[in-house]
Tab-separated table of C-alpha atoms and ligand atoms in Angstrom:
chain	number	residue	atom	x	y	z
W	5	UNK	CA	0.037	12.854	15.230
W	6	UNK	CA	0.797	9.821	12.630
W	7	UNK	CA	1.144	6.757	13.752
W	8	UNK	CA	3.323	5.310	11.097
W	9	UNK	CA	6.032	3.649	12.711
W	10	UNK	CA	7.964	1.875	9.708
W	11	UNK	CA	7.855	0.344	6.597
W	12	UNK	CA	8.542	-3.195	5.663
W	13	UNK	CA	9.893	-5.516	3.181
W	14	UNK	CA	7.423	-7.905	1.692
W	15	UNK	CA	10.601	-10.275	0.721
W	16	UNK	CA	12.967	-9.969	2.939
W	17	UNK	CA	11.395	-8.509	6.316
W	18	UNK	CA	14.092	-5.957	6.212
W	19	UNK	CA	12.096	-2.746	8.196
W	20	UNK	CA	13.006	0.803	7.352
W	21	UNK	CA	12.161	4.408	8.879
W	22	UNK	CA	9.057	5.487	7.677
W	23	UNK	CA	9.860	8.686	4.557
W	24	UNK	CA	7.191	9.994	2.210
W	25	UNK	CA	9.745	9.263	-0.794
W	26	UNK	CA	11.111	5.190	0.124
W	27	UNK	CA	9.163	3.481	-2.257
W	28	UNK	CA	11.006	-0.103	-2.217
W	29	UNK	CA	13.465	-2.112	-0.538
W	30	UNK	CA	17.034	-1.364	-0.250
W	31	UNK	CA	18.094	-5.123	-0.411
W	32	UNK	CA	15.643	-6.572	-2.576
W	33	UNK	CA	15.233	-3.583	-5.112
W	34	UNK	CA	12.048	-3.837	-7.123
W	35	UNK	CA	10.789	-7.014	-6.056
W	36	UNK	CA	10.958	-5.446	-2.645
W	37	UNK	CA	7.381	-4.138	-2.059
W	38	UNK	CA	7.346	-2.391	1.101
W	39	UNK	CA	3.959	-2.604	3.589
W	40	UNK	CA	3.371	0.625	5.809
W	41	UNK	CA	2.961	-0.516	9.533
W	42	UNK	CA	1.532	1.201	12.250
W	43	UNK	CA	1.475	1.617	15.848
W	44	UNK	CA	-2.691	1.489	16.250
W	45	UNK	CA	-2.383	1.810	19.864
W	46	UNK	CA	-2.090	5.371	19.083
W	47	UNK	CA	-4.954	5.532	16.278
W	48	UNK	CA	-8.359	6.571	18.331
W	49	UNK	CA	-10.985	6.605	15.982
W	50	UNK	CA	-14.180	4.882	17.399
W	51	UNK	CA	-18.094	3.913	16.085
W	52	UNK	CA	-19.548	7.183	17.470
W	53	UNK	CA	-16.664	9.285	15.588
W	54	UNK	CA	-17.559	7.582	12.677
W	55	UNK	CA	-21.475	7.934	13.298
W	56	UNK	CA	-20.879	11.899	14.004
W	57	UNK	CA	-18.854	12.744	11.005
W	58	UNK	CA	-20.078	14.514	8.334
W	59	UNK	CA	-16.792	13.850	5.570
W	60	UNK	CA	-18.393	12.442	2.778
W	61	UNK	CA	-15.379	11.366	1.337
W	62	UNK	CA	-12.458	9.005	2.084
W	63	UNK	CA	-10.826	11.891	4.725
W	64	UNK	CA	-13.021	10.606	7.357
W	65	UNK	CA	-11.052	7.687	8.013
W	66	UNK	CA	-7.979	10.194	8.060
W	67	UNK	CA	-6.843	9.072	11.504
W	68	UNK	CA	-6.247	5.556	9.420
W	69	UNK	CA	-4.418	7.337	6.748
W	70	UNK	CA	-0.248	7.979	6.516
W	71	UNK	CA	-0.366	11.455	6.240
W	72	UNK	CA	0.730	14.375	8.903
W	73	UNK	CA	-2.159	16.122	10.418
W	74	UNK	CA	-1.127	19.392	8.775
W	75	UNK	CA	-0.706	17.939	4.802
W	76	UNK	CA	-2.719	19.601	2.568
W	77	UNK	CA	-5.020	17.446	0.552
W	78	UNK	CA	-7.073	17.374	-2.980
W	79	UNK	CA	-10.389	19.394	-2.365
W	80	UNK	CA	-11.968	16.591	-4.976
W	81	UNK	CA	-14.798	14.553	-2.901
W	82	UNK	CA	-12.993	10.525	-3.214
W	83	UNK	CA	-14.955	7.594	-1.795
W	84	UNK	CA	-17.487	6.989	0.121
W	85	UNK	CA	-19.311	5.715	-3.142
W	86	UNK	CA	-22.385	4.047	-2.593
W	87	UNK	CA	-22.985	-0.039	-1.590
W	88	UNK	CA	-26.312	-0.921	-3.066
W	89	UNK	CA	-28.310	-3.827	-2.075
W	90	UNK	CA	-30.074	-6.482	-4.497
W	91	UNK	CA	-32.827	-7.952	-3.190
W	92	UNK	CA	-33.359	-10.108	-6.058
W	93	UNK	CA	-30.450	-12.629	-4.609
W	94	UNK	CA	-31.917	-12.921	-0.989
W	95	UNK	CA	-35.163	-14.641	-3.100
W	96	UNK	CA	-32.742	-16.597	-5.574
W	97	UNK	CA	-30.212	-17.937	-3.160
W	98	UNK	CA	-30.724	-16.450	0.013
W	99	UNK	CA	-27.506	-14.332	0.278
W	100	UNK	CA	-27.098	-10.278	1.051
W	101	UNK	CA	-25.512	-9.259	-2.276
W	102	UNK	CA	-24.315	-5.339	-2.210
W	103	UNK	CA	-22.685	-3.854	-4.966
W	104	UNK	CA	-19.893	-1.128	-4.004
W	105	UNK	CA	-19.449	1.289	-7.393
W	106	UNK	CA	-16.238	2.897	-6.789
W	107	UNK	CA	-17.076	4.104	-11.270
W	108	UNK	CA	-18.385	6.918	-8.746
W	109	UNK	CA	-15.368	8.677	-8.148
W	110	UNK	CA	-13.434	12.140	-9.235
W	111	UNK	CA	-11.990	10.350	-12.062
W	112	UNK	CA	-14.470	7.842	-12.215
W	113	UNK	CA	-12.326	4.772	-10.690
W	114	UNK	CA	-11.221	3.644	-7.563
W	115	UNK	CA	-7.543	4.440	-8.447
W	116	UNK	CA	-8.793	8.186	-7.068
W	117	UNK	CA	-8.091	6.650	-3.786
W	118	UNK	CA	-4.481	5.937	-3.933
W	119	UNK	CA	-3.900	9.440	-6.150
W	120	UNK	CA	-5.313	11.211	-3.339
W	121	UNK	CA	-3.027	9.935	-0.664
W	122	UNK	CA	-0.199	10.028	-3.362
W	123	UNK	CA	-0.562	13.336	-4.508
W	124	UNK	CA	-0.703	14.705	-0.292
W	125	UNK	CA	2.705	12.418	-0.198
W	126	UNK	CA	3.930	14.283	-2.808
W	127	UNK	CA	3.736	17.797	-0.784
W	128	UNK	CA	5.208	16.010	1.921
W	129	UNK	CA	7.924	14.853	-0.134
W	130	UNK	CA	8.582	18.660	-1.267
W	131	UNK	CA	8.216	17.576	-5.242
W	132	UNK	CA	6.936	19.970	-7.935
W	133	UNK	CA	5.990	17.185	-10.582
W	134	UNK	CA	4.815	13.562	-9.773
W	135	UNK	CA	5.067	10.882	-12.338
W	136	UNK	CA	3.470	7.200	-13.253
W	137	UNK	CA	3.172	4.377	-15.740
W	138	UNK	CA	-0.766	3.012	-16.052
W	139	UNK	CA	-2.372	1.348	-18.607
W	140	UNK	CA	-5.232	4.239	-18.235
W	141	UNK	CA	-7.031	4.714	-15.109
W	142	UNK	CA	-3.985	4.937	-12.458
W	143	UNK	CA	-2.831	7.493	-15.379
W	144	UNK	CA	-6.276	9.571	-15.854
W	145	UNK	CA	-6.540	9.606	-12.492
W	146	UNK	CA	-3.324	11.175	-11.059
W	147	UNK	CA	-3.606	13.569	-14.026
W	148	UNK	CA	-6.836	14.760	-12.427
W	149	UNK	CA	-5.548	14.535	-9.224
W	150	UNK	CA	-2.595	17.103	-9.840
W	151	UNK	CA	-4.485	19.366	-11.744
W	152	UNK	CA	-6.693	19.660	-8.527
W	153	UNK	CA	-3.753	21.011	-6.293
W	154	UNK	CA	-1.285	22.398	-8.958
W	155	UNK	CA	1.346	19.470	-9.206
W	156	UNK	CA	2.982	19.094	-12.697
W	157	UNK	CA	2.297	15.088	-14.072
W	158	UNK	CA	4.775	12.956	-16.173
W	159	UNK	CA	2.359	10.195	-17.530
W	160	UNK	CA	3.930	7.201	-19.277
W	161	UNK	CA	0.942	4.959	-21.189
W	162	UNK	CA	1.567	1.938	-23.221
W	163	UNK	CA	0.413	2.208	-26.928
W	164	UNK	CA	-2.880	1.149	-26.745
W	165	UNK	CA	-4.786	3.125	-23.682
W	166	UNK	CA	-8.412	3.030	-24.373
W	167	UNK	CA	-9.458	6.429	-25.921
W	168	UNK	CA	-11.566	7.886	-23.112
W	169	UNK	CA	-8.750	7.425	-20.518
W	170	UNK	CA	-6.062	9.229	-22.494
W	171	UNK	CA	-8.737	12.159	-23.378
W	172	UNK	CA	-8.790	12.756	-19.690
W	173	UNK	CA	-4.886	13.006	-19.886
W	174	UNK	CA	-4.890	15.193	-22.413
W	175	UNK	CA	-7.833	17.480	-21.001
W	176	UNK	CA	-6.364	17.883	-17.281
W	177	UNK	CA	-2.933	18.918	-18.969
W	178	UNK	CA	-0.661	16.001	-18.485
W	179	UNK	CA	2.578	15.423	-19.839
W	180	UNK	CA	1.770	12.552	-21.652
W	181	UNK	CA	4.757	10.112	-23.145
W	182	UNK	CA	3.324	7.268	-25.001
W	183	UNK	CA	5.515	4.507	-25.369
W	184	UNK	CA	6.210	2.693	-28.183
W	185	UNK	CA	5.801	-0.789	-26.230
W	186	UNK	CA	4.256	-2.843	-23.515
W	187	UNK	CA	2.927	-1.459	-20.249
W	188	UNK	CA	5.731	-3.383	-18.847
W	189	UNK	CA	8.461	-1.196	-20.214
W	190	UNK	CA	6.474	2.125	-19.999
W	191	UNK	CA	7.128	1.182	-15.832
W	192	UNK	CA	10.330	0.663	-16.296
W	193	UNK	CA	10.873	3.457	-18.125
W	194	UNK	CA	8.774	5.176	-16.143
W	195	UNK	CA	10.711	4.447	-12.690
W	196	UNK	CA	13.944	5.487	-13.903
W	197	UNK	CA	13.180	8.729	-15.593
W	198	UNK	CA	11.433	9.766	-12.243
W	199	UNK	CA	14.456	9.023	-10.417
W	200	UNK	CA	17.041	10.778	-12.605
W	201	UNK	CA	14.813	13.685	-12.772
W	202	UNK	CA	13.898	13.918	-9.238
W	203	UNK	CA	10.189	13.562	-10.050
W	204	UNK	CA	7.491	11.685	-7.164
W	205	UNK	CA	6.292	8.248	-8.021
W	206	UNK	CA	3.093	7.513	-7.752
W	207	UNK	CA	3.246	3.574	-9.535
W	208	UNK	CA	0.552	1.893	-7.386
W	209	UNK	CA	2.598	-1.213	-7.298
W	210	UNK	CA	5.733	0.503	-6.734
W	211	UNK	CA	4.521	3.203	-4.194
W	212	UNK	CA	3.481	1.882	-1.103
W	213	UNK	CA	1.174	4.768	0.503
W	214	UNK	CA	-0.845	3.955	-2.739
W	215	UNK	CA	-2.560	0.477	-1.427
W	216	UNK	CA	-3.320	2.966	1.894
W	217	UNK	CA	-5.331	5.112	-0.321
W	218	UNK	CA	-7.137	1.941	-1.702
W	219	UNK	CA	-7.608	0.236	1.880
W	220	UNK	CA	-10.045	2.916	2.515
W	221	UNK	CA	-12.820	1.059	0.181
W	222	UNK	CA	-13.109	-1.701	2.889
W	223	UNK	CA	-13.658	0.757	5.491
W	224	UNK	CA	-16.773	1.523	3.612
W	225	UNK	CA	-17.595	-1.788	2.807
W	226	UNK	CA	-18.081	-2.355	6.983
W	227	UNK	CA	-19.348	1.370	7.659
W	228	UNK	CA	-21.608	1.253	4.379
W	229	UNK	CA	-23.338	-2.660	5.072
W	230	UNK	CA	-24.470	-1.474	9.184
W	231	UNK	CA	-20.487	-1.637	10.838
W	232	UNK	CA	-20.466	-5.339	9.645
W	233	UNK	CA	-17.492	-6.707	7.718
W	234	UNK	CA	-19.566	-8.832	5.257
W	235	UNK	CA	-18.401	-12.632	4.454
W	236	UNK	CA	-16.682	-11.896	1.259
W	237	UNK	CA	-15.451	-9.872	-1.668
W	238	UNK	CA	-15.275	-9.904	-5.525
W	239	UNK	CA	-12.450	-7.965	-6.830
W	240	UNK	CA	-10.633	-7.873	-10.036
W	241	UNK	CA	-6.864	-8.454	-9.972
W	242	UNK	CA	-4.461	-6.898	-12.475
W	243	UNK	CA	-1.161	-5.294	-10.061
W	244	UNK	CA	-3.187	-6.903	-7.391
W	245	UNK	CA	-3.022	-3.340	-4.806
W	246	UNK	CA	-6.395	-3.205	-4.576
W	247	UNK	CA	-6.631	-6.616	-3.224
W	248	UNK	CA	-3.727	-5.970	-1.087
W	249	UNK	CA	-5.235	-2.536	-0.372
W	250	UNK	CA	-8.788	-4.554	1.020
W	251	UNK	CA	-7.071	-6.830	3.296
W	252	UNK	CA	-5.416	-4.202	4.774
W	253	UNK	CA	-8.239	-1.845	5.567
W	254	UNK	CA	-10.138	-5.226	7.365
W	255	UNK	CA	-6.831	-6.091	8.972
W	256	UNK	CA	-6.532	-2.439	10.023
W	257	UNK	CA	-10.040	-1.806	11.884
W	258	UNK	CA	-9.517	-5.421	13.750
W	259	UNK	CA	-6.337	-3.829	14.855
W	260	UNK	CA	-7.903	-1.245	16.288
W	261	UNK	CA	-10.817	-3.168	17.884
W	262	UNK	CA	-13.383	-2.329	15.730
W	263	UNK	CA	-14.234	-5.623	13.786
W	264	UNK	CA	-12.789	-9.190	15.099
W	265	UNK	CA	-12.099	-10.672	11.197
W	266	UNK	CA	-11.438	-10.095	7.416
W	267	UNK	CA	-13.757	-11.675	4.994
W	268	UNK	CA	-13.060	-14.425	2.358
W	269	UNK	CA	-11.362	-11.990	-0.912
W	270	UNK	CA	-11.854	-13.894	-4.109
W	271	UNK	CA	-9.906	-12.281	-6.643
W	272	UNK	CA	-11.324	-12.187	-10.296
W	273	UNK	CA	-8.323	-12.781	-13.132
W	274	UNK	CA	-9.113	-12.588	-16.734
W	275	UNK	CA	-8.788	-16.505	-18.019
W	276	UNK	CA	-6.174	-15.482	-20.757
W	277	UNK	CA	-4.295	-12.684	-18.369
W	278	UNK	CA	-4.317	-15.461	-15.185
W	279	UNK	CA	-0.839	-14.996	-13.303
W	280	UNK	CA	-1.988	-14.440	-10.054
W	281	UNK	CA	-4.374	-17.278	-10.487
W	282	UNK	CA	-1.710	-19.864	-11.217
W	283	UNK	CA	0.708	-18.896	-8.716
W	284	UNK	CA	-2.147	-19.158	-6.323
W	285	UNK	CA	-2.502	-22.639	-6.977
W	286	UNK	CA	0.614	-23.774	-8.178
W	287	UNK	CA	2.811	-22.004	-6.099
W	288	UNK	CA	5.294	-21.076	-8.772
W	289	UNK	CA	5.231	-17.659	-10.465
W	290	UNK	CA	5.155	-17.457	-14.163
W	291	UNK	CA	4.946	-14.196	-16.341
W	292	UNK	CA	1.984	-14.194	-19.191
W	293	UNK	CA	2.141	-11.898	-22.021
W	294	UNK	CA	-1.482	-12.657	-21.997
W	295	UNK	CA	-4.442	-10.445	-23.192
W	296	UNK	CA	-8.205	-9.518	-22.212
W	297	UNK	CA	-10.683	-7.233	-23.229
W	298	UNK	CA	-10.412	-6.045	-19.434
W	299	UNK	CA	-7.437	-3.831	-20.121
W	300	UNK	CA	-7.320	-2.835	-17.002
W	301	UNK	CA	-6.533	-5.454	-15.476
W	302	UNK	CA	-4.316	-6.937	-18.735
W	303	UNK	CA	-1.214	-7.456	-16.421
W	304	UNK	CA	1.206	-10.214	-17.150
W	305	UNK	CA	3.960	-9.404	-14.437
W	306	UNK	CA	1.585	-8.492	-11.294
W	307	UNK	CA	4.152	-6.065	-9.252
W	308	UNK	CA	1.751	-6.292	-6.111
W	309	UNK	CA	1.580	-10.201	-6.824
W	310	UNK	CA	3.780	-10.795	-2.923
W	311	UNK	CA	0.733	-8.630	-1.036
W	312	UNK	CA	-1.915	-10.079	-2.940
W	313	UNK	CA	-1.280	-13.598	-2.543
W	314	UNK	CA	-0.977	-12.978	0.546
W	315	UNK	CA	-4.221	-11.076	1.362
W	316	UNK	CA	-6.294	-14.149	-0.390
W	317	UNK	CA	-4.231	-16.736	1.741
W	318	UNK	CA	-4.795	-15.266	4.817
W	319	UNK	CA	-8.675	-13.837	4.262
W	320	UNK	CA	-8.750	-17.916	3.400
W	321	UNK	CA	-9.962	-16.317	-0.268
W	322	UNK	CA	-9.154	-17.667	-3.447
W	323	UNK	CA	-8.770	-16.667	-7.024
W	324	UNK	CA	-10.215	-17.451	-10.001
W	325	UNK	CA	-10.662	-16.630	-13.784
W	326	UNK	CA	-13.226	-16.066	-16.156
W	327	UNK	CA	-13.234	-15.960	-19.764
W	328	UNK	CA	-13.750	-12.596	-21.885
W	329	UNK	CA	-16.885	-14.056	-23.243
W	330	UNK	CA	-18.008	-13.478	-19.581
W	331	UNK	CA	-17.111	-10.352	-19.315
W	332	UNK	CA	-18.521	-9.278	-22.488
W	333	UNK	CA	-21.684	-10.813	-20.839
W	334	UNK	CA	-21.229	-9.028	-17.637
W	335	UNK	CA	-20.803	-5.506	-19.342
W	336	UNK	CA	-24.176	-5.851	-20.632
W	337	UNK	CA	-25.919	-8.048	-17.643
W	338	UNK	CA	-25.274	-6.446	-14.295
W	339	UNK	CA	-26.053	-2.370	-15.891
W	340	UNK	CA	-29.598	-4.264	-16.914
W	341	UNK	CA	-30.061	-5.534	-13.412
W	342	UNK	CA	-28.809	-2.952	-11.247
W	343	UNK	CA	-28.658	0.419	-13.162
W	344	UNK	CA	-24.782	-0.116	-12.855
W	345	UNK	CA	-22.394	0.472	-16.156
W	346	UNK	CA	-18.630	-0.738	-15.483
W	347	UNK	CA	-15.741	-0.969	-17.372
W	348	UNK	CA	-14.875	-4.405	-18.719
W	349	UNK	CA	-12.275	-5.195	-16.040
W	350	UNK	CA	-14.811	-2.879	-13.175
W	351	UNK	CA	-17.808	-5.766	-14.270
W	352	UNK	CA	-15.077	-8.553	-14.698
W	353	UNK	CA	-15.286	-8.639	-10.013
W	354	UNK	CA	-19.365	-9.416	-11.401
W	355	UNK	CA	-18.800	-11.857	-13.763
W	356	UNK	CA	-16.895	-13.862	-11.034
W	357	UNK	CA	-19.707	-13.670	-8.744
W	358	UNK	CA	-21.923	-15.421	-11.206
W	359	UNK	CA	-19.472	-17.893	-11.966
W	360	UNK	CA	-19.492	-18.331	-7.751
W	361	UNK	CA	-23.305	-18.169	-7.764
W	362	UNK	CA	-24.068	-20.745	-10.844
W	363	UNK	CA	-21.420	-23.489	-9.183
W	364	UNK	CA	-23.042	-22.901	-5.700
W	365	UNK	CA	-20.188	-21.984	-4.242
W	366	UNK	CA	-21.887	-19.221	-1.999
W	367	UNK	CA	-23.850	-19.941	1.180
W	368	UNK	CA	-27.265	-19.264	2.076
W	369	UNK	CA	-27.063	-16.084	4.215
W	370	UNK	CA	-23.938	-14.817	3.413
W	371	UNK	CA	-23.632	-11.357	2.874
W	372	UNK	CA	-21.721	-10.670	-0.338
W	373	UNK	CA	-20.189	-7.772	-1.841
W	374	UNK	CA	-19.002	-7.123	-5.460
W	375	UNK	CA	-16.546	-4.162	-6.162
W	376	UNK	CA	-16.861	-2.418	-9.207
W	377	UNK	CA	-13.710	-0.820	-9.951
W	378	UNK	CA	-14.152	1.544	-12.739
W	379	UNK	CA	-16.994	3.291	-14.976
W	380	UNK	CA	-18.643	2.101	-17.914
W	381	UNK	CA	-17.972	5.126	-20.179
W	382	UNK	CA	-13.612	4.667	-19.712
W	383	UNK	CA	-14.634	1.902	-22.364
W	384	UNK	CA	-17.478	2.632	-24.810
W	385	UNK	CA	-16.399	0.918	-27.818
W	386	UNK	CA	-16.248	-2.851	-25.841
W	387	UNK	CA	-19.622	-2.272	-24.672
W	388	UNK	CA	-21.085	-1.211	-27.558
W	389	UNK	CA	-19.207	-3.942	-29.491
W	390	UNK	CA	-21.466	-6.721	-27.222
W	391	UNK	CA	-24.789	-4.649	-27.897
W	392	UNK	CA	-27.142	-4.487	-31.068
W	393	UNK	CA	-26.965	-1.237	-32.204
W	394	UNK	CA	-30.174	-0.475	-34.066
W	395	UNK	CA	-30.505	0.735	-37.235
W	396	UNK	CA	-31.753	4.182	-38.578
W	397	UNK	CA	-35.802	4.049	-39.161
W	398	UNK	CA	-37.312	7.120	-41.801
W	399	UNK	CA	-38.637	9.394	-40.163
W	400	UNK	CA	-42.069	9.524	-40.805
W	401	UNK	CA	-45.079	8.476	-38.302
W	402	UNK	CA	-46.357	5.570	-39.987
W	403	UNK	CA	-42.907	3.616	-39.785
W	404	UNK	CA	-41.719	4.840	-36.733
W	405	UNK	CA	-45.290	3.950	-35.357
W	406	UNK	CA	-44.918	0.191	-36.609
W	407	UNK	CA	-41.446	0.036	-35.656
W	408	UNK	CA	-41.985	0.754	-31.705
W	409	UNK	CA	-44.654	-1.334	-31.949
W	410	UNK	CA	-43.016	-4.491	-32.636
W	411	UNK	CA	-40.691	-3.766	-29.883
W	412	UNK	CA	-43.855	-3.007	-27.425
K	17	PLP	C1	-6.359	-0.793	-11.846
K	17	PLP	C2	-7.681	-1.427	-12.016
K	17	PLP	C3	-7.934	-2.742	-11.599
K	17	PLP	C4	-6.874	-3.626	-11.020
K	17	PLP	O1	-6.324	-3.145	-9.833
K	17	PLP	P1	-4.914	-3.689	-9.307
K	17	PLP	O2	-4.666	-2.922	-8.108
K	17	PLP	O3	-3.929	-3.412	-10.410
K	17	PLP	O4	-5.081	-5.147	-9.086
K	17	PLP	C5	-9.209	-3.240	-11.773
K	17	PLP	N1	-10.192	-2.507	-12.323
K	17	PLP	C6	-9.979	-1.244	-12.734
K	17	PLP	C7	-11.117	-0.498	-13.356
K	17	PLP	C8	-8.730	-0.661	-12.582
K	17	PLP	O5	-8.531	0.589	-13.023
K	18	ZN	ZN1	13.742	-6.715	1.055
């Protein structure tokens, strides 16, 4: 039984009946990002359920999820990525620091979450072909996704995709349209085309049962650190979903009696790619046109901007910025101290921890966790651009001997 009972403007409160293919508002149009609500009174899902179930993947908070009981789904294992724990900060500052490496999944980001749910929607929604806009992973990741069950993908990336996440286009079989333009327009673009040719939308910002694919990564977050919600979260902002997508999945098990709060969200922004930042503080919008090295989250016109500020006001978060030399820093830092290798905008969530961490911002004892968002290897040529790469030795003992042993 689902236990959607409606959908509902961001902007204008207008409420509609809940339909696998409303993406937006009637009213507000675009701007009108809709937020799936439910009737938890009928969700049942307890500790012991969760205790008992062997799903290693995000299905075993199904009962959470806005799909019928009977919708087929992707047989590709998504979530339930691992939370590691550093010790090292409990001596240093005396706070529980876990990392959450969502690089871990099918595709190897965390966007696997909402394709999952947006791919079953699909079925639901009786389409042959789903289609998106995405600066890469959103993009590589519904490509995989529809390969998995069959679906036919209409991807529309921006010029300058890293390499790695158009290969994976290419290799799972997408139709791929590269626009000659910004990411902006390839939405756009990508939005209309879909509706004149009938084809399912998966835009994360655009679709709403997307952020309910993404909510699941709190659920871990609590399950993962003992059934505690911890006190707060780094994430990386570019649409701003999977913020949104967090605070729902906290709001979602206190609605249903499992947990009694959300923890403090502190979004991570790029320093020159910052919207969500200013608006935050200022309380006026403003498009950027800004750039980062963190393409991923290079957004200048957050879509999900409503529901994010949102989740950090009411999680009583914040968000802040930090500067690509940071990042560049944090590409090479956190894989040497935890074993970890991110993207640039996956260890951008890190590099706002230590800017948190150097200023003293976080508390002795609180328990801490950092999301990384996507894998290290979407992005080789940034992190090999902020390491030394050696140069050839000859090959004979002698100087290979004397070599290593000025590194020993
Ligand atoms: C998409 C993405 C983000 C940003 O997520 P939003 O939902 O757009 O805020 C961050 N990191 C990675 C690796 C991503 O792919
Ligand atoms: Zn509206």
């Amino acid at each position: 039984m689902m236990s959607v009972i409606g959908m509902k403007c961001m902007k204008c409160g207008k409420e509609f009946a809940p339909a696998p293919d409303r993406y937006v508002c009637d009213v507000c149009g675009i701007e009108g990002i809709l937020d799936i609500l439910y009737d938890y009174s009928k969700i049942k899902l307890t500790r012991a359920d969760l205790e008992g179930c062997p799903e290693r993947s995000l299905w075993r908070y199904r009962p959470l999820l806005p799909l019928g009981s009977n919708t087929p789904v992707s047989p590709l294992q998504v979530g339930w990525t691992p939370l590691y724990h550093l010790p090292r900060y409990e001596q240093t500052h005396g706070a529980r620091v876990l990392l959450k490496d969502d690089g871990r999944n099918p595709t190897a980001s965390l966007k696997d979450r909402a394709s999952a749910v947006a791919v079953a929607k699909a079925f639901e929604a009786g389409a042959q072909a789903i289609a998106a806009a995405s600066t890469g992973n959103a993009a590589s990741s519904l490509a995989g996704f529809a390969a998995s069950v069959g679906l036919r993908t209409f991807i529309f990336v921006p010029k300058r995709a890293p390499k790695a996440k158009l290969a994976q286009l290419l290799v799972y079989g997408a139709n791929t349209i590269v626009i000659d333009d910004t990411y902006d327009r390839a939405f756009e673009l990508s939005v209309e085309v879909s509706r004149r040719l009938g084809f399912y939308n998966r835009n994360c910002a655009y679709n709403p049962y997307c952020v309910e694919g993404k909510k699941t990564v709190a659920y871990e977050m609590w399950e993962q650190n003992g059934f505690r919600v911890p006190d707060r979260v780094y994430v990386s902002i570019g649409d701003g979903c999977i913020t949104s997508g967090i605070y729902k999945g906290f709001y979602d098990l206190m609605q249903i009696g499992l947990t009694d709060r959300v923890p403090r969200l502190i979004g991570v922004q790029a320093a020159t790619c910052n919207p969500v930042e200013v608006a935050l503080r200022t309380g006026v919008f403003t498009p950027q046109s800004g750039n980062t090295i963190a393409d991923s989250i290079a957004v200048g016109i957050p879509r999900n901007r409503l529901k994010a500020m949102r989740a950090l006001r009411e999680s009583k978060g914040d968000c802040i910025s930090v500067t690509d030399e940071a990042i560049k820093q944090a590409l090479v830092e956190m894989p040497r101290q935890t074993g970890v290798f991110g993207e640039p905008a996956g260890v951008t969530a890190w590099a706002g921890f230590q800017k948190d961490l150097a200023r003293g911002a976080i508390s002795k004892g609180e328990t801490v966790v950092v999301l990384i968002t996507g894998n290290g290897l979407k992005d080789i040529e940034s992190a090999i651009s902020v390491c030394h790469l050696p140069a050839p030795v000859p090959p004979d003992l002698a100087t290979v001997e004397a070599h290593v042993r000025r590194l020993v």
